[in-house]
């Protein structure tokens, strides 16, 4: 099946530092989504990207849809302790018979030391 | 407007028993998606249902697993004769339109443990 390579697998940072994580794919997606999952909870959508090259911000979060449509990155600036969690990228096609499926990366576990 | 509700939150079953997982979509949402998350993995698509119809079950194991979304009531994911490998978190998402056109919202999940 479709695979998304998400890196890094985990990050340990100090409060106040900036964070960057990314996802790459061997095939094209038409939508990229970034989710955060807290322990014991479901994924919560952070940012959705719909156009190649698009750069979108949500507070301290910024995400970009790669120009090749095969990659995306998420930046978190000035991290705070509540940023702790697992961040997932997900790709979605908008054409073909299975355009409703999300393909997820394996996640980046973020730990923020106060 | 309540979010996607899943119950139970935690479910423990002995090998060979049946597990029934319920998902009530957000109000006004008629499209439901089930995903499975194994430990330290991302979510993997299992099945997509609209009211009374299974649209795509390509991600669901052919044996022991079934899903339904009746006209009335929640969507049900049923796992018969559970095995240890079925232990995972099962998430349901819903959307008002097919997911290609809108974002889906996830429930809190059901964590199934098979002992």
mmCIF file of C-alpha atoms in Angstrom:
data_model
loop_
_atom_site.group_PDB
_atom_site.id
_atom_site.type_symbol
_atom_site.label_atom_id
_atom_site.label_comp_id
_atom_site.label_asym_id
_atom_site.label_seq_id
_atom_site.Cartn_x
_atom_site.Cartn_y
_atom_site.Cartn_z
ATOM 1 C CA UNK A 1 0.000 0.000 0.000
ATOM 2 C CA UNK A 2 0.825 3.685 -0.148
ATOM 3 C CA UNK A 3 3.553 4.805 2.253
ATOM 4 C CA UNK A 4 4.400 8.166 3.687
ATOM 5 C CA UNK A 5 7.860 8.633 5.160
ATOM 6 C CA UNK A 6 7.686 10.953 8.121
ATOM 7 C CA UNK A 7 10.761 12.241 9.936
ATOM 8 C CA UNK A 8 12.072 12.540 12.454
ATOM 9 C CA UNK A 9 10.509 9.722 14.444
ATOM 10 C CA UNK A 10 10.979 11.636 17.677
ATOM 11 C CA UNK A 11 12.315 14.948 18.914
ATOM 12 C CA UNK A 12 13.372 16.196 22.332
ATOM 13 C CA UNK A 13 13.584 19.954 22.519
ATOM 14 C CA UNK A 14 13.719 22.750 25.057
ATOM 15 C CA UNK A 15 10.798 25.052 25.567
ATOM 16 C CA UNK A 16 11.080 28.039 23.269
ATOM 17 C CA UNK A 17 12.881 26.206 20.478
ATOM 18 C CA UNK A 18 11.512 25.870 16.962
ATOM 19 C CA UNK A 19 10.638 22.467 15.531
ATOM 20 C CA UNK A 20 10.472 21.159 12.000
ATOM 21 C CA UNK A 21 9.178 17.837 10.710
ATOM 22 C CA UNK A 22 8.407 16.581 7.235
ATOM 23 C CA UNK A 23 6.753 13.926 5.143
ATOM 24 C CA UNK A 24 7.688 12.569 1.759
ATOM 25 C CA UNK A 25 5.917 10.243 -0.611
ATOM 26 C CA UNK A 26 6.811 8.365 -3.758
ATOM 27 C CA UNK A 27 3.534 9.442 -5.325
ATOM 28 C CA UNK A 28 1.488 12.580 -5.638
ATOM 29 C CA UNK A 29 -1.137 13.757 -3.204
ATOM 30 C CA UNK A 30 -3.599 16.553 -3.853
ATOM 31 C CA UNK A 31 -4.193 17.388 -0.208
ATOM 32 C CA UNK A 32 -1.836 17.297 2.742
ATOM 33 C CA UNK A 33 -3.096 17.349 6.297
ATOM 34 C CA UNK A 34 -1.267 17.649 9.604
ATOM 35 C CA UNK A 35 -2.778 16.200 12.776
ATOM 36 C CA UNK A 36 -1.794 16.183 16.434
ATOM 37 C CA UNK A 37 -2.650 13.256 18.681
ATOM 38 C CA UNK A 38 -2.496 13.525 22.456
ATOM 39 C CA UNK A 39 -2.156 10.336 24.544
ATOM 40 C CA UNK A 40 -5.406 8.407 24.621
ATOM 41 C CA UNK A 41 -7.127 10.740 22.182
ATOM 42 C CA UNK A 42 -7.976 10.841 18.498
ATOM 43 C CA UNK A 43 -6.118 12.908 15.903
ATOM 44 C CA UNK A 44 -7.042 16.567 15.764
ATOM 45 C CA UNK A 45 -6.599 18.458 12.518
ATOM 46 C CA UNK A 46 -4.062 21.286 12.731
ATOM 47 C CA UNK A 47 -3.576 22.460 9.170
ATOM 48 C CA UNK A 48 -4.943 21.463 5.755
ATOM 49 C CA UNK A 49 -3.101 22.239 2.504
ATOM 50 C CA UNK A 50 -4.822 22.061 -0.878
ATOM 51 C CA UNK A 51 -2.451 23.560 -3.445
ATOM 52 C CA UNK A 52 1.115 22.794 -4.437
ATOM 53 C CA UNK A 53 3.399 25.459 -3.012
ATOM 54 C CA UNK A 54 0.795 26.615 -0.507
ATOM 55 C CA UNK A 55 2.136 27.941 2.786
ATOM 56 C CA UNK A 56 -0.417 28.099 5.600
ATOM 57 C CA UNK A 57 -0.141 29.234 9.204
ATOM 58 C CA UNK A 58 -2.217 28.489 12.265
ATOM 59 C CA UNK A 59 -0.846 30.433 15.214
ATOM 60 C CA UNK A 60 2.669 29.193 15.874
ATOM 61 C CA UNK A 61 2.281 26.424 13.294
ATOM 62 C CA UNK A 62 3.268 26.785 9.665
ATOM 63 C CA UNK A 63 2.950 24.085 7.037
ATOM 64 C CA UNK A 64 3.831 23.939 3.372
ATOM 65 C CA UNK A 65 2.605 21.794 0.501
ATOM 66 C CA UNK A 66 5.657 20.856 -1.554
ATOM 67 C CA UNK A 67 5.810 22.045 -5.133
ATOM 68 C CA UNK A 68 6.204 18.483 -6.415
ATOM 69 C CA UNK A 69 3.086 17.450 -4.435
ATOM 70 C CA UNK A 70 5.140 14.636 -2.939
ATOM 71 C CA UNK A 71 6.125 16.280 0.308
ATOM 72 C CA UNK A 72 5.064 18.601 3.087
ATOM 73 C CA UNK A 73 6.615 20.070 6.190
ATOM 74 C CA UNK A 74 5.317 21.410 9.494
ATOM 75 C CA UNK A 75 7.108 23.998 11.607
ATOM 76 C CA UNK A 76 6.268 24.887 15.186
ATOM 77 C CA UNK A 77 7.819 28.072 16.461
ATOM 78 C CA UNK A 78 8.603 28.955 20.087
ATOM 79 C CA UNK A 79 7.488 25.571 21.430
ATOM 80 C CA UNK A 80 5.635 25.306 24.731
ATOM 81 C CA UNK A 81 5.027 22.283 26.974
ATOM 82 C CA UNK A 82 1.511 21.712 25.646
ATOM 83 C CA UNK A 83 2.950 21.085 22.176
ATOM 84 C CA UNK A 84 3.912 17.633 23.447
ATOM 85 C CA UNK A 85 2.254 14.874 21.461
ATOM 86 C CA UNK A 86 2.467 12.878 18.262
ATOM 87 C CA UNK A 87 2.221 14.770 14.993
ATOM 88 C CA UNK A 88 0.997 12.950 11.912
ATOM 89 C CA UNK A 89 1.028 13.946 8.295
ATOM 90 C CA UNK A 90 -1.659 12.540 6.039
ATOM 91 C CA UNK A 91 -2.079 12.668 2.288
ATOM 92 C CA UNK A 92 -5.218 12.449 0.234
ATOM 93 C CA UNK A 93 -5.853 12.142 -3.470
ATOM 94 C CA UNK A 94 -8.628 14.060 -5.150
ATOM 95 C CA UNK A 95 -8.951 11.869 -8.205
ATOM 96 C CA UNK A 96 -9.498 8.207 -8.771
ATOM 97 C CA UNK A 97 -11.843 5.846 -7.072
ATOM 98 C CA UNK A 98 -10.433 6.065 -3.574
ATOM 99 C CA UNK A 99 -10.089 9.799 -3.094
ATOM 100 C CA UNK A 100 -11.642 9.646 0.369
ATOM 101 C CA UNK A 101 -8.802 7.635 1.930
ATOM 102 C CA UNK A 102 -6.214 9.261 4.103
ATOM 103 C CA UNK A 103 -2.718 7.784 4.063
ATOM 104 C CA UNK A 104 -0.892 8.538 7.297
ATOM 105 C CA UNK A 105 2.770 8.806 8.177
ATOM 106 C CA UNK A 106 4.050 6.967 11.248
ATOM 107 C CA UNK A 107 4.176 10.121 13.300
ATOM 108 C CA UNK A 108 6.723 12.331 15.030
ATOM 109 C CA UNK A 109 6.749 12.154 18.820
ATOM 110 C CA UNK A 110 7.532 15.594 20.220
ATOM 111 C CA UNK A 111 8.759 16.074 23.779
ATOM 112 C CA UNK A 112 9.241 19.589 25.107
ATOM 113 C CA UNK A 113 11.360 20.100 28.207
ATOM 114 C CA UNK A 114 10.225 23.088 30.242
ATOM 115 C CA UNK B 1 -22.685 20.216 18.384
ATOM 116 C CA UNK B 2 -21.124 17.088 19.820
ATOM 117 C CA UNK B 3 -18.120 15.650 18.054
ATOM 118 C CA UNK B 4 -17.692 12.117 16.809
ATOM 119 C CA UNK B 5 -18.545 9.814 19.713
ATOM 120 C CA UNK B 6 -17.013 6.403 20.046
ATOM 121 C CA UNK B 7 -17.718 3.825 22.680
ATOM 122 C CA UNK B 8 -16.492 2.107 24.562
ATOM 123 C CA UNK B 9 -13.229 4.003 25.048
ATOM 124 C CA UNK B 10 -11.525 0.858 26.241
ATOM 125 C CA UNK B 11 -12.500 -2.730 25.567
ATOM 126 C CA UNK B 12 -10.873 -5.890 26.833
ATOM 127 C CA UNK B 13 -11.743 -9.192 25.214
ATOM 128 C CA UNK B 14 -10.452 -12.724 25.592
ATOM 129 C CA UNK B 15 -9.231 -14.513 22.512
ATOM 130 C CA UNK B 16 -12.168 -15.956 20.612
ATOM 131 C CA UNK B 17 -14.718 -13.435 21.858
ATOM 132 C CA UNK B 18 -16.465 -10.827 19.773
ATOM 133 C CA UNK B 19 -15.735 -7.106 19.919
ATOM 134 C CA UNK B 20 -18.323 -4.496 18.915
ATOM 135 C CA UNK B 21 -17.146 -0.929 18.489
ATOM 136 C CA UNK B 22 -19.625 1.898 18.056
ATOM 137 C CA UNK B 23 -19.311 5.229 16.341
ATOM 138 C CA UNK B 24 -21.876 8.021 16.315
ATOM 139 C CA UNK B 25 -20.907 10.577 13.672
ATOM 140 C CA UNK B 26 -21.246 14.302 14.099
ATOM 141 C CA UNK B 27 -24.741 15.631 13.545
ATOM 142 C CA UNK B 28 -25.440 16.008 9.861
ATOM 143 C CA UNK B 29 -22.579 13.740 8.814
ATOM 144 C CA UNK B 30 -23.554 10.746 6.713
ATOM 145 C CA UNK B 31 -20.070 9.535 5.773
ATOM 146 C CA UNK B 32 -18.133 7.378 8.228
ATOM 147 C CA UNK B 33 -14.582 6.055 7.991
ATOM 148 C CA UNK B 34 -12.887 3.511 10.253
ATOM 149 C CA UNK B 35 -9.127 3.470 10.782
ATOM 150 C CA UNK B 36 -6.903 1.177 12.838
ATOM 151 C CA UNK B 37 -3.790 2.294 14.664
ATOM 152 C CA UNK B 38 -1.281 -0.278 15.811
ATOM 153 C CA UNK B 39 1.193 0.721 18.540
ATOM 154 C CA UNK B 40 3.725 3.302 17.302
ATOM 155 C CA UNK B 41 2.147 3.346 13.863
ATOM 156 C CA UNK B 42 0.059 5.760 11.863
ATOM 157 C CA UNK B 43 -3.604 5.201 11.198
ATOM 158 C CA UNK B 44 -4.526 2.786 8.430
ATOM 159 C CA UNK B 45 -7.780 2.983 6.485
ATOM 160 C CA UNK B 46 -10.170 0.092 6.989
ATOM 161 C CA UNK B 47 -13.616 0.907 5.631
ATOM 162 C CA UNK B 48 -15.782 3.742 4.319
ATOM 163 C CA UNK B 49 -19.538 3.694 4.806
ATOM 164 C CA UNK B 50 -22.451 5.893 3.968
ATOM 165 C CA UNK B 51 -25.853 5.371 5.498
ATOM 166 C CA UNK B 52 -26.839 1.738 4.862
ATOM 167 C CA UNK B 53 -24.028 1.267 2.322
ATOM 168 C CA UNK B 54 -20.477 0.008 2.433
ATOM 169 C CA UNK B 55 -18.579 2.045 -0.131
ATOM 170 C CA UNK B 56 -15.076 0.665 0.297
ATOM 171 C CA UNK B 57 -13.939 -2.102 2.640
ATOM 172 C CA UNK B 58 -10.612 -2.700 0.934
ATOM 173 C CA UNK B 59 -8.621 -1.985 4.097
ATOM 174 C CA UNK B 60 -10.559 -4.398 6.264
ATOM 175 C CA UNK B 61 -9.422 -8.013 6.736
ATOM 176 C CA UNK B 62 -11.663 -10.333 4.753
ATOM 177 C CA UNK B 63 -12.342 -12.645 7.662
ATOM 178 C CA UNK B 64 -13.760 -11.900 11.108
ATOM 179 C CA UNK B 65 -14.209 -8.156 10.462
ATOM 180 C CA UNK B 66 -17.438 -6.492 9.383
ATOM 181 C CA UNK B 67 -18.887 -3.008 9.489
ATOM 182 C CA UNK B 68 -22.298 -1.469 9.135
ATOM 183 C CA UNK B 69 -23.912 1.951 9.259
ATOM 184 C CA UNK B 70 -27.658 1.439 9.588
ATOM 185 C CA UNK B 71 -30.323 3.975 8.767
ATOM 186 C CA UNK B 72 -30.831 4.576 12.466
ATOM 187 C CA UNK B 73 -28.152 4.350 15.098
ATOM 188 C CA UNK B 74 -24.388 4.335 15.167
ATOM 189 C CA UNK B 75 -21.925 2.695 12.844
ATOM 190 C CA UNK B 76 -20.669 -0.616 14.203
ATOM 191 C CA UNK B 77 -17.329 -2.268 13.610
ATOM 192 C CA UNK B 78 -17.546 -5.930 14.590
ATOM 193 C CA UNK B 79 -14.593 -8.222 15.102
ATOM 194 C CA UNK B 80 -15.436 -11.865 15.610
ATOM 195 C CA UNK B 81 -13.196 -14.429 17.289
ATOM 196 C CA UNK B 82 -10.634 -11.810 18.275
ATOM 197 C CA UNK B 83 -6.933 -12.651 18.325
ATOM 198 C CA UNK B 84 -4.040 -10.895 20.067
ATOM 199 C CA UNK B 85 -3.068 -9.188 16.820
ATOM 200 C CA UNK B 86 -6.391 -7.334 16.813
ATOM 201 C CA UNK B 87 -5.221 -5.300 19.813
ATOM 202 C CA UNK B 88 -5.084 -1.727 18.556
ATOM 203 C CA UNK B 89 -6.801 1.627 18.709
ATOM 204 C CA UNK B 90 -9.749 1.885 16.339
ATOM 205 C CA UNK B 91 -10.747 5.355 15.220
ATOM 206 C CA UNK B 92 -13.850 6.505 13.489
ATOM 207 C CA UNK B 93 -14.096 9.721 11.488
ATOM 208 C CA UNK B 94 -17.102 11.393 9.907
ATOM 209 C CA UNK B 95 -17.697 14.035 7.279
ATOM 210 C CA UNK B 96 -20.753 15.736 5.784
ATOM 211 C CA UNK B 97 -19.529 15.083 2.246
ATOM 212 C CA UNK B 98 -17.193 12.499 0.756
ATOM 213 C CA UNK B 99 -13.852 13.168 2.354
ATOM 214 C CA UNK B 100 -12.249 14.385 -0.831
ATOM 215 C CA UNK B 101 -14.331 17.533 -0.566
ATOM 216 C CA UNK B 102 -14.128 18.261 3.099
ATOM 217 C CA UNK B 103 -12.163 17.433 6.200
ATOM 218 C CA UNK B 104 -13.164 14.553 8.399
ATOM 219 C CA UNK B 105 -13.259 14.753 12.188
ATOM 220 C CA UNK B 106 -12.005 11.888 14.306
ATOM 221 C CA UNK B 107 -13.451 10.424 17.466
ATOM 222 C CA UNK B 108 -11.395 9.625 20.543
ATOM 223 C CA UNK B 109 -11.041 6.006 19.552
ATOM 224 C CA UNK B 110 -11.683 2.613 21.115
ATOM 225 C CA UNK B 111 -8.646 0.875 22.505
ATOM 226 C CA UNK B 112 -9.109 -2.847 22.134
ATOM 227 C CA UNK B 113 -6.964 -5.182 24.173
ATOM 228 C CA UNK B 114 -7.166 -8.907 23.511
ATOM 229 C CA UNK B 115 -5.921 -11.065 26.358
#
